[in-house]
Amino acid sequence: MTRSDESLSARLKSVTWDEHDRTNSAPFIVALMDGRLDRDAYAALLGQSYLFYRELERAGDAWRSDPVVGPFVSDALVRGPALEADLAWLRGDGWRDELVPLPATQRYTDRIRAVCFDSPSAFVAHHYTRYLGDLSGGQIVRSKLRNIYGLTSDGVRFYLFDQVPKPKVFKDGYRGLLDELRWDEPERADLVAEVNLAFRLNRAVFDDLGDALEVDLAGS
Ligand code: HEM
């Protein structure tokens, strides 16, 4: 198959899968999946996530009525209010006062701010990396949080997509939007490169979280 035969959604997945695997095997994520994080460490993950979702969702608001990338923006995906509710439940009403961006979170939000408001492909790259991930691996994390940590709704609303009853159907629709994009090769290549960068920026946040917290990341 030549590159021009491959759909953009298939290309995006195949070309970024190595970065995906490196990201989901970050020690902090492995500790989360093994049930080795305490509540403070989990809340720290959500706090840092709140900071980059806030920026991403501001960019989404800016593109909402754009004829090309506006269709990617969906109220069903918005995570800000869910993160606010989780953080208030986990940390109490003063959660905002204690929220400080880790250096990697700062780099990630700076990157979103620098490129996602001007470049359609950069916006789609960051949007795809987070939301398709939330609807995929995020749902595996959700079941771990239920089965290992006993969290079913309070504290895990970030992982609950009430308005997406069938994630597979939603993801197929999303891939359809990717495949309908009439972008030339340089723009497609920019999209792929930015997704790879988005994975690395996410991984750096997990690594900073691991370094900042006294979590037994090596396992026991
Ligand atoms: C515990 C960690 C994770 C696990 C177990 C996991 C697992 C998976 C699985 C099984 C899929 C394939 C779903 C499908 O084919 O429909 C997937 C897709 C995806 N994941 Fe993850 N993932 C994790 C973390 C992450 C993270 C941290 C990100 C981003 C920062 C991410 C981004 C994505 C994206 C963008 C896709 C969609 C690929 C595509 O279909 O184009 N994942 N993940």
JSON list of N, CA, C and O in Angstrom, two decimals, residues 6 16-17 35 106 117 122 141 151 162 209:
[
{"chain": "A", "resi": 6, "resn": "GLU", "atom": "N", "xyz": [-3.42, 5.00, 1.91]},
{"chain": "A", "resi": 6, "resn": "GLU", "atom": "CA", "xyz": [-3.76, 4.79, 3.31]},
{"chain": "A", "resi": 6, "resn": "GLU", "atom": "C", "xyz": [-4.63, 5.95, 3.79]},
{"chain": "A", "resi": 6, "resn": "GLU", "atom": "O", "xyz": [-4.33, 7.10, 3.51]},
{"chain": "A", "resi": 16, "resn": "THR", "atom": "N", "xyz": [2.01, 6.78, 14.78]},
{"chain": "A", "resi": 16, "resn": "THR", "atom": "CA", "xyz": [2.22, 7.31, 16.14]},
{"chain": "A", "resi": 16, "resn": "THR", "atom": "C", "xyz": [2.14, 6.21, 17.20]},
{"chain": "A", "resi": 16, "resn": "THR", "atom": "O", "xyz": [2.26, 6.50, 18.39]},
{"chain": "A", "resi": 17, "resn": "TRP", "atom": "N", "xyz": [1.96, 4.95, 16.77]},
{"chain": "A", "resi": 17, "resn": "TRP", "atom": "CA", "xyz": [1.72, 3.90, 17.77]},
{"chain": "A", "resi": 17, "resn": "TRP", "atom": "C", "xyz": [2.93, 3.64, 18.66]},
{"chain": "A", "resi": 17, "resn": "TRP", "atom": "O", "xyz": [2.79, 3.31, 19.84]},
{"chain": "A", "resi": 35, "resn": "GLY", "atom": "N", "xyz": [-2.51, -0.12, 40.50]},
{"chain": "A", "resi": 35, "resn": "GLY", "atom": "CA", "xyz": [-3.12, 0.18, 41.80]},
{"chain": "A", "resi": 35, "resn": "GLY", "atom": "C", "xyz": [-2.12, 0.65, 42.83]},
{"chain": "A", "resi": 35, "resn": "GLY", "atom": "O", "xyz": [-2.37, 0.55, 44.03]},
{"chain": "A", "resi": 106, "resn": "GLN", "atom": "N", "xyz": [3.66, 22.92, 32.03]},
{"chain": "A", "resi": 106, "resn": "GLN", "atom": "CA", "xyz": [3.83, 24.27, 31.50]},
{"chain": "A", "resi": 106, "resn": "GLN", "atom": "C", "xyz": [4.25, 24.21, 30.03]},
{"chain": "A", "resi": 106, "resn": "GLN", "atom": "O", "xyz": [3.72, 24.94, 29.19]},
{"chain": "A", "resi": 117, "resn": "PHE", "atom": "N", "xyz": [-4.25, 27.65, 18.33]},
{"chain": "A", "resi": 117, "resn": "PHE", "atom": "CA", "xyz": [-5.20, 28.70, 17.97]},
{"chain": "A", "resi": 117, "resn": "PHE", "atom": "C", "xyz": [-5.01, 29.18, 16.54]},
{"chain": "A", "resi": 117, "resn": "PHE", "atom": "O", "xyz": [-5.89, 29.81, 15.97]},
{"chain": "A", "resi": 122, "resn": "ALA", "atom": "N", "xyz": [-2.53, 21.53, 13.80]},
{"chain": "A", "resi": 122, "resn": "ALA", "atom": "CA", "xyz": [-2.01, 21.39, 15.17]},
{"chain": "A", "resi": 122, "resn": "ALA", "atom": "C", "xyz": [-3.17, 21.22, 16.15]},
{"chain": "A", "resi": 122, "resn": "ALA", "atom": "O", "xyz": [-3.09, 20.41, 17.09]},
{"chain": "A", "resi": 141, "resn": "VAL", "atom": "N", "xyz": [-8.45, 2.68, 31.80]},
{"chain": "A", "resi": 141, "resn": "VAL", "atom": "CA", "xyz": [-8.09, 3.29, 33.09]},
{"chain": "A", "resi": 141, "resn": "VAL", "atom": "C", "xyz": [-9.34, 3.37, 33.97]},
{"chain": "A", "resi": 141, "resn": "VAL", "atom": "O", "xyz": [-9.31, 3.07, 35.17]},
{"chain": "A", "resi": 151, "resn": "LEU", "atom": "N", "xyz": [-13.46, 3.54, 42.73]},
{"chain": "A", "resi": 151, "resn": "LEU", "atom": "CA", "xyz": [-14.10, 4.80, 42.33]},
{"chain": "A", "resi": 151, "resn": "LEU", "atom": "C", "xyz": [-15.05, 4.54, 41.16]},
{"chain": "A", "resi": 151, "resn": "LEU", "atom": "O", "xyz": [-14.64, 4.00, 40.14]},
{"chain": "A", "resi": 162, "resn": "ASP", "atom": "N", "xyz": [-20.79, 10.73, 29.56]},
{"chain": "A", "resi": 162, "resn": "ASP", "atom": "CA", "xyz": [-22.24, 10.46, 29.58]},
{"chain": "A", "resi": 162, "resn": "ASP", "atom": "C", "xyz": [-22.88, 10.63, 28.21]},
{"chain": "A", "resi": 162, "resn": "ASP", "atom": "O", "xyz": [-23.86, 9.96, 27.90]},
{"chain": "A", "resi": 209, "resn": "LEU", "atom": "N", "xyz": [5.31, 13.96, 37.03]},
{"chain": "A", "resi": 209, "resn": "LEU", "atom": "CA", "xyz": [4.46, 13.54, 38.15]},
{"chain": "A", "resi": 209, "resn": "LEU", "atom": "C", "xyz": [5.16, 12.45, 38.95]},
{"chain": "A", "resi": 209, "resn": "LEU", "atom": "O", "xyz": [5.15, 12.47, 40.19]}
]
